[in-house]
mmCIF file with all atom_site columns, C-alpha atoms and ligand atoms in Angstrom:
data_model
loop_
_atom_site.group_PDB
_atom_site.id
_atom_site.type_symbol
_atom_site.label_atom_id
_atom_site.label_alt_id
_atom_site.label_comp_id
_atom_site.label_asym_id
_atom_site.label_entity_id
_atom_site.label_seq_id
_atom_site.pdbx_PDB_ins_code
_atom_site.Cartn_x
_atom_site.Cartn_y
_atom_site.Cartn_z
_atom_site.occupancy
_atom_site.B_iso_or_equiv
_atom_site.pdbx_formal_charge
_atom_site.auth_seq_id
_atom_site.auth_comp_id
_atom_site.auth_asym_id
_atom_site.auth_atom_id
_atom_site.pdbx_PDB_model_num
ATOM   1   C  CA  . UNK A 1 1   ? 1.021  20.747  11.019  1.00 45.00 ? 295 UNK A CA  1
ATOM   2   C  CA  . UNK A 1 2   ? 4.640  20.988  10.567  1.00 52.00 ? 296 UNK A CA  1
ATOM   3   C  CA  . UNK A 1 3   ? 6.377  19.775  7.712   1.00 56.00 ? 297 UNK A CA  1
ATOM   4   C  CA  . UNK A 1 4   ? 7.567  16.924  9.252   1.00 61.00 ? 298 UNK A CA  1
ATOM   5   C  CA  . UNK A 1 5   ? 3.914  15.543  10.147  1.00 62.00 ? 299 UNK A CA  1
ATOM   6   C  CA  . UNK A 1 6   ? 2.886  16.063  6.487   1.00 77.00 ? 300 UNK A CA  1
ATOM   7   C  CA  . UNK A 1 7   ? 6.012  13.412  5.295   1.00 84.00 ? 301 UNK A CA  1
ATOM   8   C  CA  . UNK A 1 8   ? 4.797  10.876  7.686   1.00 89.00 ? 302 UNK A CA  1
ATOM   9   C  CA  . UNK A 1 9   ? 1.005  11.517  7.657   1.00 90.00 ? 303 UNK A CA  1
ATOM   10  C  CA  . UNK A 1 10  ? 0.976  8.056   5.385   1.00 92.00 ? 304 UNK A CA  1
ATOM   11  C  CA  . UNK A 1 11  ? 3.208  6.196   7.491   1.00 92.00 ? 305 UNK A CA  1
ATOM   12  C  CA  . UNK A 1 12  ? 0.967  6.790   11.083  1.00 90.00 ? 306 UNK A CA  1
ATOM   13  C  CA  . UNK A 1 13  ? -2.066 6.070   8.718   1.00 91.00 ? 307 UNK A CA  1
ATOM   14  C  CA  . UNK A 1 14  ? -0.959 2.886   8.044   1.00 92.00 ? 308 UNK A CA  1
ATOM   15  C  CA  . UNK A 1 15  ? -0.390 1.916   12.059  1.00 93.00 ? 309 UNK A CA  1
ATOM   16  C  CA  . UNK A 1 16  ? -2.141 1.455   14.696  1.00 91.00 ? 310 UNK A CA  1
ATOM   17  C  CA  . UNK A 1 17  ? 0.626  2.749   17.559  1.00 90.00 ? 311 UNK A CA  1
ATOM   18  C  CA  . UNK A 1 18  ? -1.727 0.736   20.410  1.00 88.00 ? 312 UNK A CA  1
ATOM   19  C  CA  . UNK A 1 19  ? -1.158 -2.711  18.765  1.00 91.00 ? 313 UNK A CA  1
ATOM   20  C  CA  . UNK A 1 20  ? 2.556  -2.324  17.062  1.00 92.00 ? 314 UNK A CA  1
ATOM   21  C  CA  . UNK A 1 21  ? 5.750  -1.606  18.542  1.00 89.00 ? 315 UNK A CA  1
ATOM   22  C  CA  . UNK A 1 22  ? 7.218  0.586   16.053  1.00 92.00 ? 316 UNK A CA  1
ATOM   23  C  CA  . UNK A 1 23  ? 8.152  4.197   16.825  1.00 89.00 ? 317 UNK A CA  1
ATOM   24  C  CA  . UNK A 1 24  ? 5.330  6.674   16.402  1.00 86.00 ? 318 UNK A CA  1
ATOM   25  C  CA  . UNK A 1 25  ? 6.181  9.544   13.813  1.00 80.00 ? 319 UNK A CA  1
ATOM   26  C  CA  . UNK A 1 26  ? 6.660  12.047  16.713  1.00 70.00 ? 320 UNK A CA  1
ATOM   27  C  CA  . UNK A 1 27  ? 10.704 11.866  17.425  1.00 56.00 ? 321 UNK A CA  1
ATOM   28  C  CA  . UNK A 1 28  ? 12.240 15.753  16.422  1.00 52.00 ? 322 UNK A CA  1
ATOM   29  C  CA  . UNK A 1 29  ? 15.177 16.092  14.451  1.00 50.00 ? 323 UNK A CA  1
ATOM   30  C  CA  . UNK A 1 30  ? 17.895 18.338  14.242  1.00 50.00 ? 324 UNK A CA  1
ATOM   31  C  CA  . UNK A 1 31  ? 17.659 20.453  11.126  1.00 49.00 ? 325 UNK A CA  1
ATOM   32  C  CA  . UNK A 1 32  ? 19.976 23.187  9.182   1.00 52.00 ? 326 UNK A CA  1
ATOM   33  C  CA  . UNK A 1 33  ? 23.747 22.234  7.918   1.00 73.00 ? 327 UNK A CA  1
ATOM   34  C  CA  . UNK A 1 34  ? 22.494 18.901  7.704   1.00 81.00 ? 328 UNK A CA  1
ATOM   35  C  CA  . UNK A 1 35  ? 23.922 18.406  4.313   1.00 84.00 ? 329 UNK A CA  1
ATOM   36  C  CA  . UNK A 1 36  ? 27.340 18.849  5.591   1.00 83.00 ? 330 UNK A CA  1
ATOM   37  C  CA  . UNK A 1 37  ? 26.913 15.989  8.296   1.00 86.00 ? 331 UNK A CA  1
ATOM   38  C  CA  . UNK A 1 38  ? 27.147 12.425  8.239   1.00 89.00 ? 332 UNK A CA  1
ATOM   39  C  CA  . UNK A 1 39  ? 23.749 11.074  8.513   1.00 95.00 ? 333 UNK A CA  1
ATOM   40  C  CA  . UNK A 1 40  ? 21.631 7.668   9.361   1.00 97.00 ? 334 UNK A CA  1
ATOM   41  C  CA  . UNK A 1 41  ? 21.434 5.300   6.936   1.00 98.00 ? 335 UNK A CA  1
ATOM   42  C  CA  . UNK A 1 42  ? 19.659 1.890   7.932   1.00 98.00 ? 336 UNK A CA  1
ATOM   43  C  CA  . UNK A 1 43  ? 18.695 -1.756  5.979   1.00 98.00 ? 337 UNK A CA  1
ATOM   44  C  CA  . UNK A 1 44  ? 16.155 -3.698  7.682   1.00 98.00 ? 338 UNK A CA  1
ATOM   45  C  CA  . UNK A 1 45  ? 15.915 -7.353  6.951   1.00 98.00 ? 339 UNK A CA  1
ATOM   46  C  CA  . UNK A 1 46  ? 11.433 -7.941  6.822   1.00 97.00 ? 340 UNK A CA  1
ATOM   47  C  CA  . UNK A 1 47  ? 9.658  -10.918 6.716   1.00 96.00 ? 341 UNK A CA  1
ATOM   48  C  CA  . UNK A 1 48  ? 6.481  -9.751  5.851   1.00 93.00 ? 342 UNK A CA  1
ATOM   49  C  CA  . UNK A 1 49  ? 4.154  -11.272 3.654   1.00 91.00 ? 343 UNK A CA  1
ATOM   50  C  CA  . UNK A 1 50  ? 7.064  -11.608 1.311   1.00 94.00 ? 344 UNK A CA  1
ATOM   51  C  CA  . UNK A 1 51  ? 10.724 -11.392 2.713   1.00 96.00 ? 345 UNK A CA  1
ATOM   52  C  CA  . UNK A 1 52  ? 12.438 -7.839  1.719   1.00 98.00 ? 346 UNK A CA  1
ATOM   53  C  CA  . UNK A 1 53  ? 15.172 -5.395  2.577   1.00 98.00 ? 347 UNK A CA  1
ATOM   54  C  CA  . UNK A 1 54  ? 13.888 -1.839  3.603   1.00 98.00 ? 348 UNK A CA  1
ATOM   55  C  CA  . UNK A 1 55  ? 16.351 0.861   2.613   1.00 98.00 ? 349 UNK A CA  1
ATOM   56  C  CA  . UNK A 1 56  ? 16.347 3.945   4.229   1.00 98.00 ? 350 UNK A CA  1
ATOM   57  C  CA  . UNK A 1 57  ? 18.366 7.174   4.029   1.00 98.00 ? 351 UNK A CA  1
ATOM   58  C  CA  . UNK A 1 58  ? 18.217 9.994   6.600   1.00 97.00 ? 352 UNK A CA  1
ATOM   59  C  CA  . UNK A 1 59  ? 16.931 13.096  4.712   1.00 96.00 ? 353 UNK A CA  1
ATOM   60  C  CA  . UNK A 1 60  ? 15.573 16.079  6.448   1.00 93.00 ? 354 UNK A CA  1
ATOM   61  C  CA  . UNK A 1 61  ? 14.385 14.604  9.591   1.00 92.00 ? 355 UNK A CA  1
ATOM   62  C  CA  . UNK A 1 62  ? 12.867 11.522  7.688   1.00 95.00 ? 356 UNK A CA  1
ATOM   63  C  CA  . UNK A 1 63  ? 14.214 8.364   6.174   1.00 97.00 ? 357 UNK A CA  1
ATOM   64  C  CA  . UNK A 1 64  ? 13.199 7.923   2.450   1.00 98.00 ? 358 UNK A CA  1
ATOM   65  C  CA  . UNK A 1 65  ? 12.523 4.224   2.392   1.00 98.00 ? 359 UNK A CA  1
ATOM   66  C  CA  . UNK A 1 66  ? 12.749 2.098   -0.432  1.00 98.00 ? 360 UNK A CA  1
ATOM   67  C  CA  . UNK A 1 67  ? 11.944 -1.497  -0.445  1.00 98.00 ? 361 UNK A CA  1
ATOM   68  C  CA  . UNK A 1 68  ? 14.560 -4.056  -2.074  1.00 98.00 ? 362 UNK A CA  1
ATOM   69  C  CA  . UNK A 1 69  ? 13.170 -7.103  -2.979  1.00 98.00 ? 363 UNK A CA  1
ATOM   70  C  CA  . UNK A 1 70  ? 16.049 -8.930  -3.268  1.00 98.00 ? 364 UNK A CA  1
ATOM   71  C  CA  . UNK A 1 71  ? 18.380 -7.196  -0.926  1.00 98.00 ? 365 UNK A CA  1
ATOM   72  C  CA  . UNK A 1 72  ? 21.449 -4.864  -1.542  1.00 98.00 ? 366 UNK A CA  1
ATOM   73  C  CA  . UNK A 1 73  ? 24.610 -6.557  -3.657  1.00 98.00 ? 367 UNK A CA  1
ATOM   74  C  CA  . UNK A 1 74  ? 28.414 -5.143  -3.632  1.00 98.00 ? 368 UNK A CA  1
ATOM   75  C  CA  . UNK A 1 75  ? 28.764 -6.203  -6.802  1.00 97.00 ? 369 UNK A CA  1
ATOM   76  C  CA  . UNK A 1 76  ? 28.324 -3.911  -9.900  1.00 97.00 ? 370 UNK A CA  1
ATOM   77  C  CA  . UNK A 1 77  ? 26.741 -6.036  -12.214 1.00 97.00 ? 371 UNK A CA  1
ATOM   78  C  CA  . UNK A 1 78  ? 23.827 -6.469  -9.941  1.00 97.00 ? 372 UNK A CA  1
ATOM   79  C  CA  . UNK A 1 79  ? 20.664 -3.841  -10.193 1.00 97.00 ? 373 UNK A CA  1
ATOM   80  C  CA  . UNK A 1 80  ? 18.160 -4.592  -7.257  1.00 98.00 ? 374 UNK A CA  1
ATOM   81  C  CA  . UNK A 1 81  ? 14.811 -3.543  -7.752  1.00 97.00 ? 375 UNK A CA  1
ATOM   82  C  CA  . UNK A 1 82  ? 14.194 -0.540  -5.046  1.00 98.00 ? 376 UNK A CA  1
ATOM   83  C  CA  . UNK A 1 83  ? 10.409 0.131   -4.673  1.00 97.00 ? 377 UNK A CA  1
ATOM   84  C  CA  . UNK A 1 84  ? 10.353 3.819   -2.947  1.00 97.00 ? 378 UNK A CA  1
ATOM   85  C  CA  . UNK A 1 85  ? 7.432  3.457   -0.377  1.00 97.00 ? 379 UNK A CA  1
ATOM   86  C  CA  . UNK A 1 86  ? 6.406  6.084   2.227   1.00 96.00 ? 380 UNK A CA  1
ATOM   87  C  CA  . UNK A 1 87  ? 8.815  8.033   4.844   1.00 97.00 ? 381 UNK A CA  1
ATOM   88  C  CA  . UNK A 1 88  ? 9.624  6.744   7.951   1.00 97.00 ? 382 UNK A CA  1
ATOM   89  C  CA  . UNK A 1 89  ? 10.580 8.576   11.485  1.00 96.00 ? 383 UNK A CA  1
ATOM   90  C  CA  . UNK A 1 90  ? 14.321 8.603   12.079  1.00 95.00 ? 384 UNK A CA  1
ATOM   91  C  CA  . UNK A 1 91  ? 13.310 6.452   15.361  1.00 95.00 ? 385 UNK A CA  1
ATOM   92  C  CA  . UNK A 1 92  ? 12.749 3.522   12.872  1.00 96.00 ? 386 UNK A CA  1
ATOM   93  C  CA  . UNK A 1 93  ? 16.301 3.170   11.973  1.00 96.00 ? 387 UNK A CA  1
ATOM   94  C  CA  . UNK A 1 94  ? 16.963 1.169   15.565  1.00 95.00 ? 388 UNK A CA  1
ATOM   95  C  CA  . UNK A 1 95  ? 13.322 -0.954  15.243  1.00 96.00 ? 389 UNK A CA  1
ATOM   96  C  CA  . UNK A 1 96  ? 13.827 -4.790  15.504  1.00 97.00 ? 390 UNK A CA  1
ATOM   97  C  CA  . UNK A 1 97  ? 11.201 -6.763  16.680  1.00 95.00 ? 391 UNK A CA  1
ATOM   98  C  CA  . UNK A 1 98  ? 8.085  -8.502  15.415  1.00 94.00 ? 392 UNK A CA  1
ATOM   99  C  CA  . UNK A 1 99  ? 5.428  -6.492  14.078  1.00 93.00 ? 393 UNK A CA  1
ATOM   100 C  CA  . UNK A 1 100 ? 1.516  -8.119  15.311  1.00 92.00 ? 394 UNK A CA  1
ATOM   101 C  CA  . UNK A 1 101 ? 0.258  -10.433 12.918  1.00 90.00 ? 395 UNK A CA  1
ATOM   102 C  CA  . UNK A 1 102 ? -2.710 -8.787  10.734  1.00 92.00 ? 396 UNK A CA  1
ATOM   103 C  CA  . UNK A 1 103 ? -1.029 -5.154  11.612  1.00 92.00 ? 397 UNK A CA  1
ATOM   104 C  CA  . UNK A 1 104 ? 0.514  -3.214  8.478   1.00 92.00 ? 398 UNK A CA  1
ATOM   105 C  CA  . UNK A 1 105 ? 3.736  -5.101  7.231   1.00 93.00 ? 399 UNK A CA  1
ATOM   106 C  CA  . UNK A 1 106 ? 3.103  -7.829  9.901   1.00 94.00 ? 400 UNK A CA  1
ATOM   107 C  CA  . UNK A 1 107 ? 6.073  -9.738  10.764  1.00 94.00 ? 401 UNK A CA  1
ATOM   108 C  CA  . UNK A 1 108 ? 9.631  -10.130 12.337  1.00 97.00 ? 402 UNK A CA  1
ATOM   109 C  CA  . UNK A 1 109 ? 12.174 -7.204  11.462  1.00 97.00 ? 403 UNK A CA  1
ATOM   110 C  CA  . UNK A 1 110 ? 16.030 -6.808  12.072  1.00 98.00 ? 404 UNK A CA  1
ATOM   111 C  CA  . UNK A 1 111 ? 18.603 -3.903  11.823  1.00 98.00 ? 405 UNK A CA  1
ATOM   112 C  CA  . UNK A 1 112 ? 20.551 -6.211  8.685   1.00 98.00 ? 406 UNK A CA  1
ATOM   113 C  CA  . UNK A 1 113 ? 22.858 -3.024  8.237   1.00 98.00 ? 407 UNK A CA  1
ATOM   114 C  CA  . UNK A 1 114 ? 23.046 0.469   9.736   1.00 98.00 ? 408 UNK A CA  1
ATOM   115 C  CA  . UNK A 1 115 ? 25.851 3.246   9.763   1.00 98.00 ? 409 UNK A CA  1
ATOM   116 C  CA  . UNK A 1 116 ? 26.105 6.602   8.017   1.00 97.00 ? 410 UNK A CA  1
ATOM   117 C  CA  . UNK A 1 117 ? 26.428 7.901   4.450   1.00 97.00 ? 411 UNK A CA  1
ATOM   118 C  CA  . UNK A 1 118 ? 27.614 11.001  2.632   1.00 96.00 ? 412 UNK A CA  1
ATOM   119 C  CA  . UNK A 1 119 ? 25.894 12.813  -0.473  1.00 96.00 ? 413 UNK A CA  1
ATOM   120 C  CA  . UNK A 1 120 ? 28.009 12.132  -2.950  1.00 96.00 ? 414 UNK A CA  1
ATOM   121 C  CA  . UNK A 1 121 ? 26.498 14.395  -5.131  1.00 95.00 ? 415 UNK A CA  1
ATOM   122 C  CA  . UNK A 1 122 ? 27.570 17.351  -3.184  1.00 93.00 ? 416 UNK A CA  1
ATOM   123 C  CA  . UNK A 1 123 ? 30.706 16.910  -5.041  1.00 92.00 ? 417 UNK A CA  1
ATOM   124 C  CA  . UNK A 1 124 ? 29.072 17.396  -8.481  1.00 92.00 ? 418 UNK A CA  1
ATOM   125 C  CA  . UNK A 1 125 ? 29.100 21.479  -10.380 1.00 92.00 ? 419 UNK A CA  1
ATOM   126 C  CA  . UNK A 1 126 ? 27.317 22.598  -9.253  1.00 91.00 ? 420 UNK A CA  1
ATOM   127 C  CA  . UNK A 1 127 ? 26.740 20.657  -5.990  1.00 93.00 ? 421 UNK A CA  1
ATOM   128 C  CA  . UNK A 1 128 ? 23.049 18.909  -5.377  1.00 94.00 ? 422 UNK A CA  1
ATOM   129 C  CA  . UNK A 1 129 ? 21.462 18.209  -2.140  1.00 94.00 ? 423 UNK A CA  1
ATOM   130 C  CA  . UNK A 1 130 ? 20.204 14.755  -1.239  1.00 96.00 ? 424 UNK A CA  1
ATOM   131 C  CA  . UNK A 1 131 ? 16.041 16.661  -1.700  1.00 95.00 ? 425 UNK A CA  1
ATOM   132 C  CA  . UNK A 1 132 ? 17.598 17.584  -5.055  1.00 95.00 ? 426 UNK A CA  1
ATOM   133 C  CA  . UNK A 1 133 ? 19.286 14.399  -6.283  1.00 96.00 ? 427 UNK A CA  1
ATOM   134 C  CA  . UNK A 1 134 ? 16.035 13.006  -5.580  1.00 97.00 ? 428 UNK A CA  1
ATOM   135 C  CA  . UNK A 1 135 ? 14.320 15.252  -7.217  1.00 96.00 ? 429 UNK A CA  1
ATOM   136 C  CA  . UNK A 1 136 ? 16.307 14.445  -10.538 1.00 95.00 ? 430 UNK A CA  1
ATOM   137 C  CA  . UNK A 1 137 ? 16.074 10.685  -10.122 1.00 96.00 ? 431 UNK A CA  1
ATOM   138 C  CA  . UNK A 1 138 ? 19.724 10.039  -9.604  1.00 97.00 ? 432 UNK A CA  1
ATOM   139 C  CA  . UNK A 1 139 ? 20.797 9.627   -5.796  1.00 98.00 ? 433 UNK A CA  1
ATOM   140 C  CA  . UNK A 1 140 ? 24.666 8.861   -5.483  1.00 98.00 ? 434 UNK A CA  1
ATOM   141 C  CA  . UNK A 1 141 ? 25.509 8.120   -1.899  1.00 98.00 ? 435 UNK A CA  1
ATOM   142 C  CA  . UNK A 1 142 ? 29.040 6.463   0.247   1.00 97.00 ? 436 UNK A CA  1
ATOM   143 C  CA  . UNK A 1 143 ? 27.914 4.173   2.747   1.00 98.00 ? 437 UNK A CA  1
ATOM   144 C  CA  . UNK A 1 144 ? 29.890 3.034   6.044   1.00 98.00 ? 438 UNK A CA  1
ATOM   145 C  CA  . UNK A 1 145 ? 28.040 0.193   7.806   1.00 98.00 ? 439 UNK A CA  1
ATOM   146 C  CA  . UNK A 1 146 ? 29.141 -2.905  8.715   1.00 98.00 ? 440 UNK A CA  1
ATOM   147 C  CA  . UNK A 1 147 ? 28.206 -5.155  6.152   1.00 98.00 ? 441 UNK A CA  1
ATOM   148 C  CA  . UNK A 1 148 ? 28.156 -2.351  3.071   1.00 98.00 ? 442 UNK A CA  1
ATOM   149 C  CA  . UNK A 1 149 ? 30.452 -0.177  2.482   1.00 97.00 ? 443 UNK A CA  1
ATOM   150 C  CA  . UNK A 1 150 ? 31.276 2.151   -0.536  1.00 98.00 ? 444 UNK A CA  1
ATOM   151 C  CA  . UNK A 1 151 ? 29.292 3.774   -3.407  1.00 98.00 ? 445 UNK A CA  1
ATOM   152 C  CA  . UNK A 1 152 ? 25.742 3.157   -4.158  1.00 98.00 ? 446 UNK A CA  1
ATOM   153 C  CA  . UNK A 1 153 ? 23.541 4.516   -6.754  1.00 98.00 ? 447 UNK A CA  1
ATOM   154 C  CA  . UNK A 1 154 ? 19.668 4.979   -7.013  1.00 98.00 ? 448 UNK A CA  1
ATOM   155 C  CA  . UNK A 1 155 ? 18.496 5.563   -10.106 1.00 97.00 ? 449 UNK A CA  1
ATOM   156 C  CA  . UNK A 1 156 ? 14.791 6.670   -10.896 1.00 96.00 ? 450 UNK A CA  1
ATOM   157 C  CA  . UNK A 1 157 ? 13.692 4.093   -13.709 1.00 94.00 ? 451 UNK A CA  1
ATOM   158 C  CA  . UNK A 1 158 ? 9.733  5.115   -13.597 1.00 81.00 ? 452 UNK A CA  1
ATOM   159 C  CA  . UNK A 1 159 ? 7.903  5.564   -17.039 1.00 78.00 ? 453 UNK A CA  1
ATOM   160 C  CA  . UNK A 1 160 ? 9.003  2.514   -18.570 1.00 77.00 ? 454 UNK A CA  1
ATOM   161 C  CA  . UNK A 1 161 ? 5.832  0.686   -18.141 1.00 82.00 ? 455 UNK A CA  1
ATOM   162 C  CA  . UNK A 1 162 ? 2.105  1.736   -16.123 1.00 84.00 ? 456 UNK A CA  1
ATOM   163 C  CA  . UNK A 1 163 ? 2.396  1.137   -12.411 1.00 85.00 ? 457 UNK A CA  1
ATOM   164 C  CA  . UNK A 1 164 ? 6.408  1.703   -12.493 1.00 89.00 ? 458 UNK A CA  1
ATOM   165 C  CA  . UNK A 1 165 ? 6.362  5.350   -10.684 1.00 93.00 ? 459 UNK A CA  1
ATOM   166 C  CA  . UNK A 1 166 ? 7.726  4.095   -7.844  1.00 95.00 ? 460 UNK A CA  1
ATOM   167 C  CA  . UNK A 1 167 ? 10.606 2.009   -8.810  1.00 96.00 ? 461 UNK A CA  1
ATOM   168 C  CA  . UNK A 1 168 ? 15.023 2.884   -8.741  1.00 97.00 ? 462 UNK A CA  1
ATOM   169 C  CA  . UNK A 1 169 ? 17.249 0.795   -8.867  1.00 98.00 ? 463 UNK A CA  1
ATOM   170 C  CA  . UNK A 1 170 ? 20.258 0.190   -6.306  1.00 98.00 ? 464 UNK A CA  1
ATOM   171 C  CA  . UNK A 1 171 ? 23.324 -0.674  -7.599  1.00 98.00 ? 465 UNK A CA  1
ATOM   172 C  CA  . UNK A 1 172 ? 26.734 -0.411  -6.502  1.00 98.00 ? 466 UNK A CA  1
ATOM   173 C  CA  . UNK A 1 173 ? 29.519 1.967   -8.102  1.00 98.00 ? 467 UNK A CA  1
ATOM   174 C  CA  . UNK A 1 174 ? 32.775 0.461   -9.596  1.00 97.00 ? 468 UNK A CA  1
ATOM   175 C  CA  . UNK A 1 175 ? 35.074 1.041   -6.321  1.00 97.00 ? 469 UNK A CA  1
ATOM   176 C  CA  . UNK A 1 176 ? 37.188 -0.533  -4.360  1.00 97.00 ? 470 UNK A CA  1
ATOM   177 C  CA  . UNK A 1 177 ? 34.359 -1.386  -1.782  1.00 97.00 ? 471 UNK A CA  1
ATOM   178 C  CA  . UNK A 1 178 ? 32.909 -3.097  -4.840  1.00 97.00 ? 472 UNK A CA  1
ATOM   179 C  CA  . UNK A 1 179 ? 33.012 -7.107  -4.644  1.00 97.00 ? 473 UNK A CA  1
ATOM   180 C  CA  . UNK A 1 180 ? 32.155 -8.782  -7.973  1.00 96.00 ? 474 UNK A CA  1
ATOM   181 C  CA  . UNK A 1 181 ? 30.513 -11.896 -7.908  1.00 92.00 ? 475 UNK A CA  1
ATOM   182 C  CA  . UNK A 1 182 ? 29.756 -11.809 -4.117  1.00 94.00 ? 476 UNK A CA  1
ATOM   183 C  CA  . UNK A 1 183 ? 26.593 -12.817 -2.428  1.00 96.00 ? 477 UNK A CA  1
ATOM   184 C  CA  . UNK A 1 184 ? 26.559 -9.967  1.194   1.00 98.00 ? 478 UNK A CA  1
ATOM   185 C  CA  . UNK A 1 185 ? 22.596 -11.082 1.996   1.00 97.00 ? 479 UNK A CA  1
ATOM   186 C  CA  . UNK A 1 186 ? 23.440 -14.923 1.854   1.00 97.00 ? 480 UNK A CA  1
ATOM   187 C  CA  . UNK A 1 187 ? 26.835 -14.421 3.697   1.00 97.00 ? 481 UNK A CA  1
ATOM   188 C  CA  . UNK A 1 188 ? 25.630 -12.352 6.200   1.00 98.00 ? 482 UNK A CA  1
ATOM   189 C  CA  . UNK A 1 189 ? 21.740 -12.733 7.480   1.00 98.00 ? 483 UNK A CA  1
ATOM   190 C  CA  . UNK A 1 190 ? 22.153 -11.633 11.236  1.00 98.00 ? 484 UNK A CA  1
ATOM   191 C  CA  . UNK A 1 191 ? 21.263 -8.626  12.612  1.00 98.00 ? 485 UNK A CA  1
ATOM   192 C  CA  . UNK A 1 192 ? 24.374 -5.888  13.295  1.00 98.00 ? 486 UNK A CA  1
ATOM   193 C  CA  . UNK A 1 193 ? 22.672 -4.855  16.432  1.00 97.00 ? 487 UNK A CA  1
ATOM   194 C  CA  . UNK A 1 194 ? 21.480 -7.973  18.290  1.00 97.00 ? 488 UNK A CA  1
ATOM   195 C  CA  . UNK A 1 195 ? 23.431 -10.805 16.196  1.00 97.00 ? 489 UNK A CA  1
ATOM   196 C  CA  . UNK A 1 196 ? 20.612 -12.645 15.774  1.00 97.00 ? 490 UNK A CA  1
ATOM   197 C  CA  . UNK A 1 197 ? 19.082 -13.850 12.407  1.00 97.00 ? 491 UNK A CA  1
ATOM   198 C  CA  . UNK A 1 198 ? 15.124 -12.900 11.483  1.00 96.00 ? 492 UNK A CA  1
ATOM   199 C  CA  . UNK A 1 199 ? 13.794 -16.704 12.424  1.00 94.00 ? 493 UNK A CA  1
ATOM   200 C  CA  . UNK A 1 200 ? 14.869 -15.832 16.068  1.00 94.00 ? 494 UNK A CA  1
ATOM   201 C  CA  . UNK A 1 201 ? 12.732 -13.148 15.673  1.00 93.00 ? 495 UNK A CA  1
ATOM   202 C  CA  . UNK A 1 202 ? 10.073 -14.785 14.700  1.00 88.00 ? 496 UNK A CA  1
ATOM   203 C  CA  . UNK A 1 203 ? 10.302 -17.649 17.123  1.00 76.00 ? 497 UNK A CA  1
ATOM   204 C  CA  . UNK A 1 204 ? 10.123 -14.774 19.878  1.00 70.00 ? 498 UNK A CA  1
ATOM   205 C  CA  . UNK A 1 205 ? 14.461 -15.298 20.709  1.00 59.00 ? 499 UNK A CA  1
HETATM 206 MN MN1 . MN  B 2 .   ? 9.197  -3.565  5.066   1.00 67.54 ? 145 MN  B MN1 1
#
């Protein structure tokens, strides 16, 4: 089993490829220099039991999801709640469609955002590679999508409280992407890809 299949064994436990549409965890990905490139970053806008915003970064042939309660903000003063939940295959990051009813994370899903991002923390002395930044618990990122753009922080709160091992926070840096006081999931809710907002989705549009 190659690397690769051990990141996503949780995610193809989880599905049953027969019944869903999304991407199976097979899609190969190009490795080596890839710290050097720009790579996939995607936000997916799910309404699944409870609505959410799925962040995902293109590390090492995988995304490293997070899941954002509340959505992404461009302005400083917020800190969204970032859940980190289990790698997806890069294939995900163009998924929109409606996940079965009674399947894992049932429900309709857009493409809210999507575009690239740089590590950040490559700058740093000495420099530390996105597997490393995550390591520490401070991830430091520029994103160029559509909707955000800019720097964003995730920060590693866990061991505040029992349960919390899993939780960052996403907030973004003081820059002049940032946009205090504005409101980018209530002023934007269609999809970048298709235009269409997730209640088309879910009424089969
Ligand atoms: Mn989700």
């Amino acid at each position: 089993m190659s690397d690769r299949d051990g990141k996503l064994r949780e995610y193809r436990e989880k599905r049953d490829f027969d019944k869903t549409p999304e991407p199976g965890p097979a899609a190969p990905a190009p490795d080596g220099e890839e710290e050097q490139r720009p790579r996939v970053f995607v936000i997916q806008k799910h309404d699944a039991s409870r609505l959410h915003y799925d962040f995902r970064l293109e590390v090492q042939g995988v995304l490293k999801s997070w899941v954002v309660p509340k959505g992404p903000s461009l302005s400083p003063k917020d800190k969204r709640l970032a859940v980190m939940t289990e790698d997806h295959p890069l294939a995900y990051a163009s998924f929109e469609g409606s996940i079965p009813e009674g399947e894992y994370g049932g429900g309709a899903v857009i493409v809210w955002d999507h575009g690239t991002y740089r590590n950040l923390k490559l700058d740093d002395t000495p420099p530390q590679t996105m597997p490393e930044a995550l390591a520490s618990g401070h991830v430091l990122v520029w994103l160029e999508g559509q909707k955000l753009r800019g720097g964003f922080a995730l920060i590693h709160t866990a061991g505040r409280r029992p349960g919390d091992e899993d939780n960052w926070l996403l907030i973004k840096k003081s820059d002049e992407r940032a946009q205090p006081g504005s409101d980018i999931v209530g002023e934007r809710p269609e999809s970048v890809v298709t235009g269409r907002v997730i209640e088309d989705v879910k009424g089969g549009a």
